[in-house]
Short mmCIF file of C-alpha atoms in Angstrom, two decimals:
data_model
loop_
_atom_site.label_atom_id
_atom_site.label_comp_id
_atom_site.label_asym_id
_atom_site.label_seq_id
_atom_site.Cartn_x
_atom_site.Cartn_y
_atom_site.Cartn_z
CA UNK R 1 23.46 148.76 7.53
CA UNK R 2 21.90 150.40 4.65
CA UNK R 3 22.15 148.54 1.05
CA UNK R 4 21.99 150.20 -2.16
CA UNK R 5 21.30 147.90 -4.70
CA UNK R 6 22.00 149.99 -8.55
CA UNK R 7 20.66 147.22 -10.83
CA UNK R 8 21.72 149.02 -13.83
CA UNK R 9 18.75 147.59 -15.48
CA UNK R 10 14.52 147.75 -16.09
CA UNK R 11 12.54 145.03 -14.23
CA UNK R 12 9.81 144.23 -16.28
CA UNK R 13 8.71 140.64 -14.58
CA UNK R 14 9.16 138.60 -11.19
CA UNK R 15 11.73 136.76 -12.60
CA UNK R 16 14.90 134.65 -10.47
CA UNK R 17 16.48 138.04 -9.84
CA UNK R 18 13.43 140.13 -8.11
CA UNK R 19 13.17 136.79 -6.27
CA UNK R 20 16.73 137.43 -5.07
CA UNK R 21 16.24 140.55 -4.35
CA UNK R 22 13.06 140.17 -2.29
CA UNK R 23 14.57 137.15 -0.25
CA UNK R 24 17.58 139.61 0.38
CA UNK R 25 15.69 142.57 1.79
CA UNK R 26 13.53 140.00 3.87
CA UNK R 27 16.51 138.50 5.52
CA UNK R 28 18.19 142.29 5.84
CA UNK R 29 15.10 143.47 7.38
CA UNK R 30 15.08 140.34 9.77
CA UNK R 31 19.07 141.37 10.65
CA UNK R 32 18.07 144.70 11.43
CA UNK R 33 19.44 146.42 8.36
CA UNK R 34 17.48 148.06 4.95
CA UNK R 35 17.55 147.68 1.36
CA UNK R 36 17.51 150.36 -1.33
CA UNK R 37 16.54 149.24 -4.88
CA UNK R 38 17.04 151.31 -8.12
CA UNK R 39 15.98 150.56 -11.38
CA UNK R 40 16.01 152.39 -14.72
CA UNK R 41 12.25 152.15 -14.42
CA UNK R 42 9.28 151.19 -12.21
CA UNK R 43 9.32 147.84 -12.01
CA UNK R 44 6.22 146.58 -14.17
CA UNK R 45 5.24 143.85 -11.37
CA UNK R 46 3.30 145.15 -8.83
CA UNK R 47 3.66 142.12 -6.97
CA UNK R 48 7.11 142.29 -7.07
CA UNK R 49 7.13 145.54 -5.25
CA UNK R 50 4.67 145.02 -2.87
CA UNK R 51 6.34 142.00 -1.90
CA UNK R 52 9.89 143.71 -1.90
CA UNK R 53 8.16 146.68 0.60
CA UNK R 54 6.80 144.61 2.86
CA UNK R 55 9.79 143.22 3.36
CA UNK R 56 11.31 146.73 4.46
CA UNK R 57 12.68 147.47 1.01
CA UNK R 58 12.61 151.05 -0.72
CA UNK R 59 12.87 151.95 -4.46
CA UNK R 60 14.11 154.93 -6.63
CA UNK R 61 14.44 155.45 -9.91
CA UNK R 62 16.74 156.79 -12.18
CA UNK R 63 16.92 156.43 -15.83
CA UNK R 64 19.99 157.09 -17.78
CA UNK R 65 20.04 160.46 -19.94
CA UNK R 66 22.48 159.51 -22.71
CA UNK R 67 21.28 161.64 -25.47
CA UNK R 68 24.43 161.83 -27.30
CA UNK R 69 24.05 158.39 -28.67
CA UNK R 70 20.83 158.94 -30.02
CA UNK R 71 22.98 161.52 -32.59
CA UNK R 72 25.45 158.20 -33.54
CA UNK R 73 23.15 155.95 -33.66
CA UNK R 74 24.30 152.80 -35.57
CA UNK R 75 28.18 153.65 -35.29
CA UNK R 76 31.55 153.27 -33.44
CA UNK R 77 31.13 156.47 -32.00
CA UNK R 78 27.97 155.37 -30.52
CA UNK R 79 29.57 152.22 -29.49
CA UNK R 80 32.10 154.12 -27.33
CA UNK R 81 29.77 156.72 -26.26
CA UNK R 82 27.85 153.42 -24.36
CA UNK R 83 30.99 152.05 -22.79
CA UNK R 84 31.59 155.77 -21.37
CA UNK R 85 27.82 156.33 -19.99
CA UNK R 86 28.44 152.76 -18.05
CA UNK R 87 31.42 153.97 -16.78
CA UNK R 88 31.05 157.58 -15.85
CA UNK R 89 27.17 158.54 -16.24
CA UNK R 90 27.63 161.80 -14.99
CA UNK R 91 23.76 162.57 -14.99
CA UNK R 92 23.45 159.06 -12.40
CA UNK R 93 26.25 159.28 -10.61
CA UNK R 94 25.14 162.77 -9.08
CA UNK R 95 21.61 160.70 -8.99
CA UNK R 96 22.93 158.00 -7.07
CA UNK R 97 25.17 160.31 -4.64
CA UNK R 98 21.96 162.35 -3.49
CA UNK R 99 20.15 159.40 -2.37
CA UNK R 100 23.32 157.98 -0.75
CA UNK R 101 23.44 161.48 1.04
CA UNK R 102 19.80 161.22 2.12
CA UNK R 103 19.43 158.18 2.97
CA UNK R 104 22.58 157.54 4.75
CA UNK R 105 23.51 154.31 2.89
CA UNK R 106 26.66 152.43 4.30
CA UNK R 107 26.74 150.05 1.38
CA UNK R 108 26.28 150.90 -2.92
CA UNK R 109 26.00 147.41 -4.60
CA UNK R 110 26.12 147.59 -8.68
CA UNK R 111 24.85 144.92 -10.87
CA UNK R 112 25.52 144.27 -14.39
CA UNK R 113 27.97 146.28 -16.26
CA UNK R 114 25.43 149.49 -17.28
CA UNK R 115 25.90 150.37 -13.51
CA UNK R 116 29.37 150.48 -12.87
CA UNK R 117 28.85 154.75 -12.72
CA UNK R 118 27.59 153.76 -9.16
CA UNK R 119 30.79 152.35 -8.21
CA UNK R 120 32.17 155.61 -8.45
CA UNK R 121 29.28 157.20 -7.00
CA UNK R 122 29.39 155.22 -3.86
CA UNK R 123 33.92 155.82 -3.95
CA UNK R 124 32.88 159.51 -4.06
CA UNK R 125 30.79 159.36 -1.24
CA UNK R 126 33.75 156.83 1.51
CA UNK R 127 30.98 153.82 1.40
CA UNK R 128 32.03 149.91 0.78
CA UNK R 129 31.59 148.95 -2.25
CA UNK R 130 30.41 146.00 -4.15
CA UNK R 131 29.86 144.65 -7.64
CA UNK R 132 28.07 141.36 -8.84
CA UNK R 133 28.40 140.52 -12.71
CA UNK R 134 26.37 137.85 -14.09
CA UNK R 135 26.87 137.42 -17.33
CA UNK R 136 30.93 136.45 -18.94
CA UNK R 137 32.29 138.86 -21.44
CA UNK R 138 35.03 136.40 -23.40
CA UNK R 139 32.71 133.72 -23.69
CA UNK R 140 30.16 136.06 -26.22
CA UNK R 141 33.28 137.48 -27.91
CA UNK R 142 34.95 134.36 -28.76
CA UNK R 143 31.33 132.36 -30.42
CA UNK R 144 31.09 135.42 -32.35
CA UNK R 145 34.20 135.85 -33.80
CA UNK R 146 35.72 138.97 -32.38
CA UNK R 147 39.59 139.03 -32.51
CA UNK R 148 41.18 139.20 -28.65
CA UNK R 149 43.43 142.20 -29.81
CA UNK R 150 44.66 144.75 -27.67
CA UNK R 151 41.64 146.85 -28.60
CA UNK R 152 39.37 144.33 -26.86
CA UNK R 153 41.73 144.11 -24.16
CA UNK R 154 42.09 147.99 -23.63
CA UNK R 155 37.77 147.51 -23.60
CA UNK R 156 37.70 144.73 -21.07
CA UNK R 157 40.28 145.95 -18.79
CA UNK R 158 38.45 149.12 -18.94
CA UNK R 159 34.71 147.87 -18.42
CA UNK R 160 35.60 144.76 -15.81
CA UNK R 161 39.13 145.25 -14.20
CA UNK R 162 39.79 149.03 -13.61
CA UNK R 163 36.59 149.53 -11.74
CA UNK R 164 37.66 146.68 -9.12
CA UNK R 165 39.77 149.25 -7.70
CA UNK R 166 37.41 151.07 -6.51
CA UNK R 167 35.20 147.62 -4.99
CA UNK R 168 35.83 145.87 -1.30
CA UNK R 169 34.63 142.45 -4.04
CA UNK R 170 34.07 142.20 -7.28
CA UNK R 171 31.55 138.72 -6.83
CA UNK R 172 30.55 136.44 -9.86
CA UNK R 173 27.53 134.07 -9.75
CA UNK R 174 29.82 131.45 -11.21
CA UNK R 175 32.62 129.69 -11.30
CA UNK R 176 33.00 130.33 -15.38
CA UNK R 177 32.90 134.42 -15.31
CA UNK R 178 35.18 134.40 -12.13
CA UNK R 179 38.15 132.57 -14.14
CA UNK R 180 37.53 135.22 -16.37
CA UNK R 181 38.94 138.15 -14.27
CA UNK R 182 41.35 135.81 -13.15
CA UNK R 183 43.04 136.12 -16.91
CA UNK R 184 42.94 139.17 -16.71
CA UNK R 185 45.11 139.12 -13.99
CA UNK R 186 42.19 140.91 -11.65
CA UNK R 187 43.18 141.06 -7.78
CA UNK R 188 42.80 137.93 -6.54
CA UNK R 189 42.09 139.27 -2.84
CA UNK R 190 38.78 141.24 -4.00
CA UNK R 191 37.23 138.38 -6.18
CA UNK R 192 34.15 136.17 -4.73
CA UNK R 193 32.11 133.93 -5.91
CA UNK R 194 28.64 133.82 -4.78
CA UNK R 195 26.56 131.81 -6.88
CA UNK R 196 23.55 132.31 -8.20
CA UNK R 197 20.31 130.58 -6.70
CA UNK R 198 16.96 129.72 -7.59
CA UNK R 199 13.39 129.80 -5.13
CA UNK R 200 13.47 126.16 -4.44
CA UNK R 201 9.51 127.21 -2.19
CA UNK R 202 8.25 128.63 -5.22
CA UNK R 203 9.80 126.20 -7.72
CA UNK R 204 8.57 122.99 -6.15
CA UNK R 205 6.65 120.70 -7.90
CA UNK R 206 4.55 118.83 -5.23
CA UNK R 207 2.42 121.70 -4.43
CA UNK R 208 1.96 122.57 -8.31
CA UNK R 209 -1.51 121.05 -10.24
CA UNK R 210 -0.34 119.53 -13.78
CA UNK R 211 -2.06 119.91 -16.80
CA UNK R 212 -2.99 123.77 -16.83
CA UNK R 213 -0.50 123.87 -19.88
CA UNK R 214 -1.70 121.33 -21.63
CA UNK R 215 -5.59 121.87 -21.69
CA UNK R 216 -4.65 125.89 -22.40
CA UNK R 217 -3.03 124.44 -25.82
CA UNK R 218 -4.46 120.94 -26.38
CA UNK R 219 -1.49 119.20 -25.88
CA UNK R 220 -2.98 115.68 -23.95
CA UNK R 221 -1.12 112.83 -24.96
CA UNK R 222 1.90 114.91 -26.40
CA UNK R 223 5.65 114.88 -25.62
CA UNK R 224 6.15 118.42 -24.81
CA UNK R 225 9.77 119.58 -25.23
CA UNK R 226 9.88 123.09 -23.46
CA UNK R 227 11.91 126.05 -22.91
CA UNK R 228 11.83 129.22 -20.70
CA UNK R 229 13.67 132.57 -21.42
CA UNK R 230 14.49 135.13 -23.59
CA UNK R 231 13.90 134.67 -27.62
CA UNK R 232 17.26 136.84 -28.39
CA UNK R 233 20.61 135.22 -30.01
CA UNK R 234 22.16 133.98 -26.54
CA UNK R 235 19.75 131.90 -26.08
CA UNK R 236 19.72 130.45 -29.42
CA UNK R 237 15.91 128.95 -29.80
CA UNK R 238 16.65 128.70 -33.43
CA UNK R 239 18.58 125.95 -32.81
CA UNK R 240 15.31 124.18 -31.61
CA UNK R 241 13.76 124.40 -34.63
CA UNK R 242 15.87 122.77 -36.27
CA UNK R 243 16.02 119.58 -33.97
CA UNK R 244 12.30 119.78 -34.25
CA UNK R 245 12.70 119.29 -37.94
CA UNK R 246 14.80 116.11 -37.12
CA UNK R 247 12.53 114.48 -34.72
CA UNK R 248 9.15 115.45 -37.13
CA UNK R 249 10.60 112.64 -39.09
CA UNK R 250 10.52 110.28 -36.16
CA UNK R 251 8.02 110.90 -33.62
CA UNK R 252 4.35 112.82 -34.52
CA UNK R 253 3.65 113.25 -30.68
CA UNK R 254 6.81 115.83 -30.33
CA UNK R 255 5.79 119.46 -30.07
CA UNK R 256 8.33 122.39 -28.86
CA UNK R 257 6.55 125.14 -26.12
CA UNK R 258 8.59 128.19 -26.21
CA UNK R 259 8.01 130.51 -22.92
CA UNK R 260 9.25 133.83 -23.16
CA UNK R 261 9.52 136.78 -25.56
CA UNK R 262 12.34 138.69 -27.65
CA UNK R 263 13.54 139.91 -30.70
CA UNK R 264 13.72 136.93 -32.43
CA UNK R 265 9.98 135.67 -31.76
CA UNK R 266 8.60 136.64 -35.74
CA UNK R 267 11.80 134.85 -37.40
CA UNK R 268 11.20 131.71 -35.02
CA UNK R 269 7.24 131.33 -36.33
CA UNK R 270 7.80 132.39 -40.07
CA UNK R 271 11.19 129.68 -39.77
CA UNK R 272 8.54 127.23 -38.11
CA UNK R 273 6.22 127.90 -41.25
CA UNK R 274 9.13 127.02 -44.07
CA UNK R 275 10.04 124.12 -42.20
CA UNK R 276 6.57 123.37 -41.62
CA UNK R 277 6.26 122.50 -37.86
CA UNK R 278 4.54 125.50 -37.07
CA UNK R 279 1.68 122.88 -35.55
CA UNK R 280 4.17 121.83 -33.76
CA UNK R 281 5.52 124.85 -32.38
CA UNK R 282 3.88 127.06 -29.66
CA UNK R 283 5.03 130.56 -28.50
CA UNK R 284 3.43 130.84 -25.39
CA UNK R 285 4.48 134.85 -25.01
CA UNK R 286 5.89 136.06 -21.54
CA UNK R 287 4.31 133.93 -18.13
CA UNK R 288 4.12 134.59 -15.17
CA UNK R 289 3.19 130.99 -14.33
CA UNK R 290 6.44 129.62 -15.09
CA UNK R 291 5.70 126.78 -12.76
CA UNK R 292 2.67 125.66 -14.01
CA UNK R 293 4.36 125.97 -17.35
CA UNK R 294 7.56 123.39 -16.22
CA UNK R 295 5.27 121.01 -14.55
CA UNK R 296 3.93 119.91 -17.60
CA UNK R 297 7.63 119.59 -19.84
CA UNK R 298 8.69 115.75 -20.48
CA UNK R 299 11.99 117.69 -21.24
CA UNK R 300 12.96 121.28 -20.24
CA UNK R 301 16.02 121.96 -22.77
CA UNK R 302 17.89 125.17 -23.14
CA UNK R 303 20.39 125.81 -26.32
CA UNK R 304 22.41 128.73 -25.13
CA UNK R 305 25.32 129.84 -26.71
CA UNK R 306 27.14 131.84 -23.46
CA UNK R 307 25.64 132.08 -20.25
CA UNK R 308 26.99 133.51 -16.39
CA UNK R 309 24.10 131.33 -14.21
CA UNK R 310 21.35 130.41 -16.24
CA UNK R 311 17.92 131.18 -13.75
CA UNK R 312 15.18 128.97 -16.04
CA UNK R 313 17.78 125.89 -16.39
CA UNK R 314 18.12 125.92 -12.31
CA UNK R 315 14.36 126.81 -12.28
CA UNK R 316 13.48 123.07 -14.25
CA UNK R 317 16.22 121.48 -12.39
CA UNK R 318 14.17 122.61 -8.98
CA UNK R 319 11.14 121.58 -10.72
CA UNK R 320 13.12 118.06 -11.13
CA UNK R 321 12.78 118.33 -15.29
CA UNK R 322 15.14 116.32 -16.63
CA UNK R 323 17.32 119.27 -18.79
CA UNK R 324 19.52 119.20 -21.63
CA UNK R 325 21.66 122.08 -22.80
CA UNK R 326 24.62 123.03 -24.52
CA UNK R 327 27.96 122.23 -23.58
CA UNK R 328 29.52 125.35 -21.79
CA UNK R 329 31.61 125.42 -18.88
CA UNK R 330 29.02 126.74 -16.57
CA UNK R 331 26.58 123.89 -17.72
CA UNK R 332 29.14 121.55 -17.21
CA UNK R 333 29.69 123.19 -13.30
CA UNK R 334 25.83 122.86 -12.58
CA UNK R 335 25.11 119.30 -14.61
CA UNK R 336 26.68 116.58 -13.78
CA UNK R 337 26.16 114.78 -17.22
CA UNK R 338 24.01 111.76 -17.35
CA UNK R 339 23.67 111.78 -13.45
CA UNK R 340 20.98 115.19 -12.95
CA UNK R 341 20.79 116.10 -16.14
CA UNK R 342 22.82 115.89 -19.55
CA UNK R 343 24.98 118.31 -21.80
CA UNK R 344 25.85 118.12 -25.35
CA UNK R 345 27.56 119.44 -28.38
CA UNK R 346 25.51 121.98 -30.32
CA UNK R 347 26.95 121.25 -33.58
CA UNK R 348 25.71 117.82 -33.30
CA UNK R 349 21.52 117.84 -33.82
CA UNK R 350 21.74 114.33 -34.34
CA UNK R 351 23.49 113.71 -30.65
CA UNK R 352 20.69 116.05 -29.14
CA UNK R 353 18.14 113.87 -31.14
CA UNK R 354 19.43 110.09 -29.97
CA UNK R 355 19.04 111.68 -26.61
CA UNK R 356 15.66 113.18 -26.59
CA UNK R 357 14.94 109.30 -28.09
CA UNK R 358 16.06 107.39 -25.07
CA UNK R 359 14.66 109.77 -22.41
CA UNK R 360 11.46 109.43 -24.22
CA UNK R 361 11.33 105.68 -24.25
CA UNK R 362 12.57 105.65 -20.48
CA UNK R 363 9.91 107.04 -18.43
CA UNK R 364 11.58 106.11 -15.19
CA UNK R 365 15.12 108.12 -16.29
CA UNK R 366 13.05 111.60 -16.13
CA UNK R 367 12.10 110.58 -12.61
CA UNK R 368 15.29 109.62 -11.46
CA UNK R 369 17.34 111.96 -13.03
CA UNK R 370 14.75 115.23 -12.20
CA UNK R 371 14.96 113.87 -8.66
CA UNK R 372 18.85 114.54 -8.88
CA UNK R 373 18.14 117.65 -10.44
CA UNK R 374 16.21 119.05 -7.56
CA UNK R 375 18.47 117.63 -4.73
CA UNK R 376 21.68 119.27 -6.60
CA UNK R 377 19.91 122.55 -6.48
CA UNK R 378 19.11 122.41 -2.89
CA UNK R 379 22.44 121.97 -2.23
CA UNK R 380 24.33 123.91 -4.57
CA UNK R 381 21.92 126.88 -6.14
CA UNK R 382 19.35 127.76 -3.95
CA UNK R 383 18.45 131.35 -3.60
CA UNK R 384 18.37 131.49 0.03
CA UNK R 385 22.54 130.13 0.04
CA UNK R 386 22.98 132.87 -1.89
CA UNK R 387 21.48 135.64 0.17
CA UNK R 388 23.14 134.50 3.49
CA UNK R 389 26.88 134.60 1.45
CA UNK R 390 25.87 137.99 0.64
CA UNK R 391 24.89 139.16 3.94
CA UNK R 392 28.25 137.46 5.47
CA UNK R 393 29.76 139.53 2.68
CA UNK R 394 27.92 143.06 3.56
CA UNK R 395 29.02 142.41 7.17
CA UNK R 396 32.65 141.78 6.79
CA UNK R 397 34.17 144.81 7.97
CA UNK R 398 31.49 146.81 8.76
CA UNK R 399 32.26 147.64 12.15
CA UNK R 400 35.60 148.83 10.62
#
């Protein structure tokens, strides 16, 4: 078989996906079939490809040309114009048919909703089709207020149900998002769930030196509280701020290491200045370390205010941090609160402080409970579970 794999997307690290991605084409490779990746861009880690190409994988590139938004910018018009391009690209879906058509692919594989044009593409062409979404679409619409009118309907039945259709599976990477094409009364038959999965090789901590973190910044003898991801609204790192404004008052050891980058990395340091714990708050930028950078967390703690299958929070849990987050349905289907890790109610800072209080005085909880952490990982969300469902998936019915 021959996978094409229409990401929908840039790849600008070597994050838990091109980890996926490369374990996939390894184990395709080893079952005698190929992988086909396309991005919107050349993916900016050269390690990433060179890894993904030794293990027998090819990549293309096409970027979307959707110049008619750039004439609407900042209205509904534009708004609608986007939901169209994801649907029927015209420009990509002629892109995605030639290399179908030269590279004899038996299999076009869209991820995340920008790509569903290659649904179509692959329909077009008589190949199985496939679709993975990873992130929920009522969950977003409901924190921020949008009214579940027949408007939003019309758009969700349009974006996420229609196209299934045209898929052999529509698969989720969680529980959560798969209950939510279920009320929408989505066919049953096609929907999977594959979950998502984390490198438990790579994110293992007996092989990893401590301290590289610490010395970098001059945190010895500190209580680092850390977090890994994107610094954009769903992940909500404002919220930490604020907590570390409630513990300042307690503890003078506390300091907050944010990993990652986004849009909201200037309002997080000048917020930090006015509530002055800017000492005690360290943007660390975009890593590609992110091991070295869990080893050294007391506390790996992620805010989030929707998520599909949260990579960094299975990436600590591997790394057997102890992890607090938010309470949302797909933390509460990886944590098992106050067994392998804990989740709580993000209106209540004080809750999230009294926590952070009793982990800290209990050095032997983060041991226990990060050992928990790891061993429910292992079992449930590691990467390579995920790529064997996937294969099983790919090869049902493809001697039809």
């Amino acid at each position: 078989m021959k996978i094409l794999r229409v990401m929908g997307t840039p790849s600008f690290n070597y994050g838990s996906q091109e980890r996926y991605l490369v374990k996939l084409s390894k184990m395709l490779k080893e079952s005698g079939h190929q992988s086909f990746l396309v991005y919107e861009n050349q993916p900016q880690s050269s390690h990433f490809i060179e890894e993904a190409k030794s293990n027998g994988a090819h990549f293309f590139q096409v970027t979307p040309r959707r110049s008619l938004e750039f004439f609407f910018r900042n209205s509904i018009i534009a708004k609608i114009l986007k939901l169209w391009y994801n649907v029927f690209d015209i420009f990509s879906i002629i892109k995605i048919m030639k290399i179908i058509k030269e590279n004899n692919i038996d299999i076009v594989h869209s991820y995340f909703s920008p790509s569903i044009y290659a649904v179509f593409a692959g329909k077009l062409m008589g190949k199985r089709t496939f679709r993975t979404i990873g992130n929920p679409f009522l969950q977003p619409a409901k924190y921020h207020g949008k009214k579940i009118n027949w408007l939003f309907d019309m758009k969700c039945k349009l974006i996420h149900i229609w196209p299934i259709n045209f898929l052999n599976f529509q698969i989720s990477i969680s529980e959560s998002i798969n209950k939510e094409y279920i009320y929408y009364k989505a066919d049953k038959k096609k929907l999977k769930i594959i979950r998502t999965g984390v490198d438990t090789e790579k994110y293992n901590p007996l092989p990893i030196k401590k301290n590289k973190l610490r010395k970098q910044y001059g945190l010895e003898n500190k209580f680092i509280l850390g977090f890994t991801g994107r610094l954009d609204r769903q992940k909500n790192p404002l919220f930490l701020l604020e907590l570390m404004k409630y513990l300042d008052k307690s503890f003078s050891d506390i300091v907050l290491v944010l990993v990652g980058d986004g849009e909201l990395h200037e309002k997080i340091k000048s917020k930090a200045m006015d509530q002055g714990i800017s000492d005690k708050v360290i943007l660390a930028g975009r890593r590609h370390d992110i091991p070295n950078m869990l080893i050294d967390f007391d506390l790996f703690i992620l805010p989030s205010i929707f998520e599909g299958g949260p990579g960094s929070l299975l990436e600590a849990m591997s790394m057997e941090k102890i992890c607090i987050t938010s309470k949302l349905e797909v933390f509460d289907e990886i944590i098992n609160d106050g067994f392998d890790g804990y989740t709580r109610d993000l209106n209540n800072v004080k809750e999230f402080a009294k926590l952070i209080t009793n982990i800290k005085q209990n050095p032997s909880l983060v041991t226990q409970v990060g050992k928990r952490a790891r061993n429910n990982v292992l079992d449930n969300w590691n990467v390579d579970k995920r790529v064997k469902q996937t294969l099983a998936i790919y090869e049902v019915g493809s001697n039809e």
